[in-house]
PDB file of C-alpha atoms in Angstrom:
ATOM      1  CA  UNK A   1      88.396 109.695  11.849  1.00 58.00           C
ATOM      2  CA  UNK A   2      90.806 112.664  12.887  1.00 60.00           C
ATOM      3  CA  UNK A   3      91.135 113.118  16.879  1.00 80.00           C
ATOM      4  CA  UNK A   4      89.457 116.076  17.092  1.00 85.00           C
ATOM      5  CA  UNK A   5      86.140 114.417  15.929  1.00 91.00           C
ATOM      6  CA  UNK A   6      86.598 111.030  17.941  1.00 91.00           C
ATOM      7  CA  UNK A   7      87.161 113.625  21.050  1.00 91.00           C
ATOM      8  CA  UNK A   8      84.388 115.631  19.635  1.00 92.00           C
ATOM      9  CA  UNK A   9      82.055 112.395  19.336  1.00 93.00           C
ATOM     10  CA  UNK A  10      83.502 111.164  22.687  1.00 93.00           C
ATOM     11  CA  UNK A  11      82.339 114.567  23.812  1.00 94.00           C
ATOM     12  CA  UNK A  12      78.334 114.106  22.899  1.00 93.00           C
ATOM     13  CA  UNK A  13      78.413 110.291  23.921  1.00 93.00           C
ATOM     14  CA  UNK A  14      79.665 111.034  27.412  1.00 93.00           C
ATOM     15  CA  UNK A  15      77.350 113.984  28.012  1.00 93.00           C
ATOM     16  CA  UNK A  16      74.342 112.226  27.079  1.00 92.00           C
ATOM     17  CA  UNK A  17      75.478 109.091  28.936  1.00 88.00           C
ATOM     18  CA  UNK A  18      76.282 111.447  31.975  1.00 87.00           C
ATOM     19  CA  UNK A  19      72.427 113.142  32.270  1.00 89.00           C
ATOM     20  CA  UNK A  20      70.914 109.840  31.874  1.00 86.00           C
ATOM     21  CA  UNK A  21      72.984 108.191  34.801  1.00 81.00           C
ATOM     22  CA  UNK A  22      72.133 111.641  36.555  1.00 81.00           C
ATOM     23  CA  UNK A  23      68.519 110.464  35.771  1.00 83.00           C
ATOM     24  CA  UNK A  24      68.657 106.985  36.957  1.00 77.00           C
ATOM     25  CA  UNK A  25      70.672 107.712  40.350  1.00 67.00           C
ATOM     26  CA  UNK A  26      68.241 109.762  42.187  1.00 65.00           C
ATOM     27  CA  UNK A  27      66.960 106.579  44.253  1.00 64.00           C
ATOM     28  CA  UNK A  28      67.070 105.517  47.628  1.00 65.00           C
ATOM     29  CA  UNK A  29      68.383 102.314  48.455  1.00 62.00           C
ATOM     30  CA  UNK A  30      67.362 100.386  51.359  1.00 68.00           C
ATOM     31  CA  UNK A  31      70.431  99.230  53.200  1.00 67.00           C
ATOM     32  CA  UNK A  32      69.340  95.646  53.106  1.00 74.00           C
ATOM     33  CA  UNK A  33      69.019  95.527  49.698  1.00 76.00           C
ATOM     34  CA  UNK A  34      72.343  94.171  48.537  1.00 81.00           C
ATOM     35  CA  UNK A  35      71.871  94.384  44.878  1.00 81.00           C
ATOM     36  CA  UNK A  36      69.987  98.421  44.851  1.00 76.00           C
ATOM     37  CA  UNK A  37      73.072  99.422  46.863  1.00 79.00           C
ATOM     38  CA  UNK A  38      75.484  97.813  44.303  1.00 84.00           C
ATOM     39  CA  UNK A  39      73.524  99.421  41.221  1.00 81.00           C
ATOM     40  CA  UNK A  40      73.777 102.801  43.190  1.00 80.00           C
ATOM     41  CA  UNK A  41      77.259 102.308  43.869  1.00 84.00           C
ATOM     42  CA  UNK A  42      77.982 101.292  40.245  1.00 86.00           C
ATOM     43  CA  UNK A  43      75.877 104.413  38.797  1.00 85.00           C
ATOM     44  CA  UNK A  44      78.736 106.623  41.174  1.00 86.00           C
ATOM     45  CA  UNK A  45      81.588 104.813  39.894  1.00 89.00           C
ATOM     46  CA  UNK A  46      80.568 105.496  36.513  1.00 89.00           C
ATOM     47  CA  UNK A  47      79.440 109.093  36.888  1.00 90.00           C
ATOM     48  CA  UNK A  48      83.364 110.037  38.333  1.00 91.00           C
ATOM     49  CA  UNK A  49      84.098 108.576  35.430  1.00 91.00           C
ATOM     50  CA  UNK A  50      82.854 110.332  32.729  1.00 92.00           C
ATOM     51  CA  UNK A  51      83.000 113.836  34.792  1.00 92.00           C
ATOM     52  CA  UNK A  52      86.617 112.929  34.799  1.00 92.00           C
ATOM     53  CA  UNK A  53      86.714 112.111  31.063  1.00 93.00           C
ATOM     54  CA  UNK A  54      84.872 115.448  30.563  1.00 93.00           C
ATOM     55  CA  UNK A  55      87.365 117.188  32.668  1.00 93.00           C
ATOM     56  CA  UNK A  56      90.411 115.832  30.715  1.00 93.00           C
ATOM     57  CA  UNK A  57      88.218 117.162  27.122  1.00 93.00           C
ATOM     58  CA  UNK A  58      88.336 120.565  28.424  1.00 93.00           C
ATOM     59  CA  UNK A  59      92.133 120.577  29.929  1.00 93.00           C
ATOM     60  CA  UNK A  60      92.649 119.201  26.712  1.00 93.00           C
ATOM     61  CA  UNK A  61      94.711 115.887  28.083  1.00 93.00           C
ATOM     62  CA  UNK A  62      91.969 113.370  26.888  1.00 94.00           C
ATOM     63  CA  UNK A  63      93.571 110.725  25.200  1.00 94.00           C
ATOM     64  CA  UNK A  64      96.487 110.328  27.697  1.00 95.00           C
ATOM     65  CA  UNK A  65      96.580 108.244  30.005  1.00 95.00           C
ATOM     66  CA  UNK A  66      96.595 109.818  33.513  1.00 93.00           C
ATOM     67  CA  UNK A  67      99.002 107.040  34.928  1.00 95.00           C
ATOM     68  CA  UNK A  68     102.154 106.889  32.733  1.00 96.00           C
ATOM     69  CA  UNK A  69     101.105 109.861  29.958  1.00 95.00           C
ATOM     70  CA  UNK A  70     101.209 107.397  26.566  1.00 96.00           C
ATOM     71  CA  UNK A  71      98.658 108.159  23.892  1.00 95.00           C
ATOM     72  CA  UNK A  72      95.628 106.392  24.577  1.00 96.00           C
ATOM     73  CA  UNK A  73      94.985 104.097  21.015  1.00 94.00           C
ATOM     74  CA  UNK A  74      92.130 105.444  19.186  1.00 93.00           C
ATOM     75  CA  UNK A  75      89.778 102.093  19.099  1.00 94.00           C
ATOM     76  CA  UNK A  76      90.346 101.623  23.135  1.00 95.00           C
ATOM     77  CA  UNK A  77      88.900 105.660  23.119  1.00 94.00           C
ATOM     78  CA  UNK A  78      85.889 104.295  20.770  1.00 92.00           C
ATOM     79  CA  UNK A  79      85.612 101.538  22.859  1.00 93.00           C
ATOM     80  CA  UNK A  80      85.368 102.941  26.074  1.00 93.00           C
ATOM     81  CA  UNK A  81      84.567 106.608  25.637  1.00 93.00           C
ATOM     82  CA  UNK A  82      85.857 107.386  29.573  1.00 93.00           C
ATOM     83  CA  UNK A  83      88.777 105.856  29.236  1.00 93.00           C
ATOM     84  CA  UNK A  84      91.735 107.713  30.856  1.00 92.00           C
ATOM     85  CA  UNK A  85      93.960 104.813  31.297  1.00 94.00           C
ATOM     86  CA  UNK A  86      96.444 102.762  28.974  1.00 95.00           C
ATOM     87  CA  UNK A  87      95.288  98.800  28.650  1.00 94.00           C
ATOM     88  CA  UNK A  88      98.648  98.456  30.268  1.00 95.00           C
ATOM     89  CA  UNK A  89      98.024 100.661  33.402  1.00 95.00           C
ATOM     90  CA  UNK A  90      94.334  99.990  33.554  1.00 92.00           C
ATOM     91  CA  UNK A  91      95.378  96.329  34.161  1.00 89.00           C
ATOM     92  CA  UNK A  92      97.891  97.383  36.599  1.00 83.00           C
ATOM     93  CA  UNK A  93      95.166  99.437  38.885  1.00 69.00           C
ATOM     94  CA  UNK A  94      93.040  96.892  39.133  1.00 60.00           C
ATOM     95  CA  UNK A  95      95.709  94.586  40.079  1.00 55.00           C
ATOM     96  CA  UNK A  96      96.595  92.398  37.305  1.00 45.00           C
TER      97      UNK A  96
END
């Protein structure tokens, strides 16, 4: 698979994963319901995401990672479509 059609794949997958988060997050969550909140909050997280995966398809960056600028391997990019970090600084952000 050349780049331009895993970015081009990447492309659909995240747009159609984007509208149905956009479907699901239009609830209200009562503040004492610990694990509504956390699905809301999770829905967000995920939303930035893959607007900021979309963003990096247009600028035409997607595929580097936004930390240190290495090529992002091809199977981590099938793997996780909004992926805009190397393993090695993805690790590093979440504190590893």
């Amino acid at each position: 698979m050349t780049n331009s059609t895993l970015i081009s794949n990447n492309k659909l997958t995240l747009e159609a994963r984007l509208a149905d988060l956009e479907a699901q997050l239009p609830f209200t969550a009562d503040a004492s319901d610990a694990h509504a909140l956390a699905k809301k909050r999770a829905l967000e997280v995920d939303l930035l995401q893959i607007r900021g995966a979309l963003q990096f398809i247009e600028l035409g960056t997607y595929g580097r990672c936004q930390y240190c600028g290495v090529e992002i391997p091809n199977g981590r990019l099938r793997a996780i479509p909004a992926a805009l970090a190397c393993v090695h600084c993805a690790g590093e952000t979440r504190g590893h």
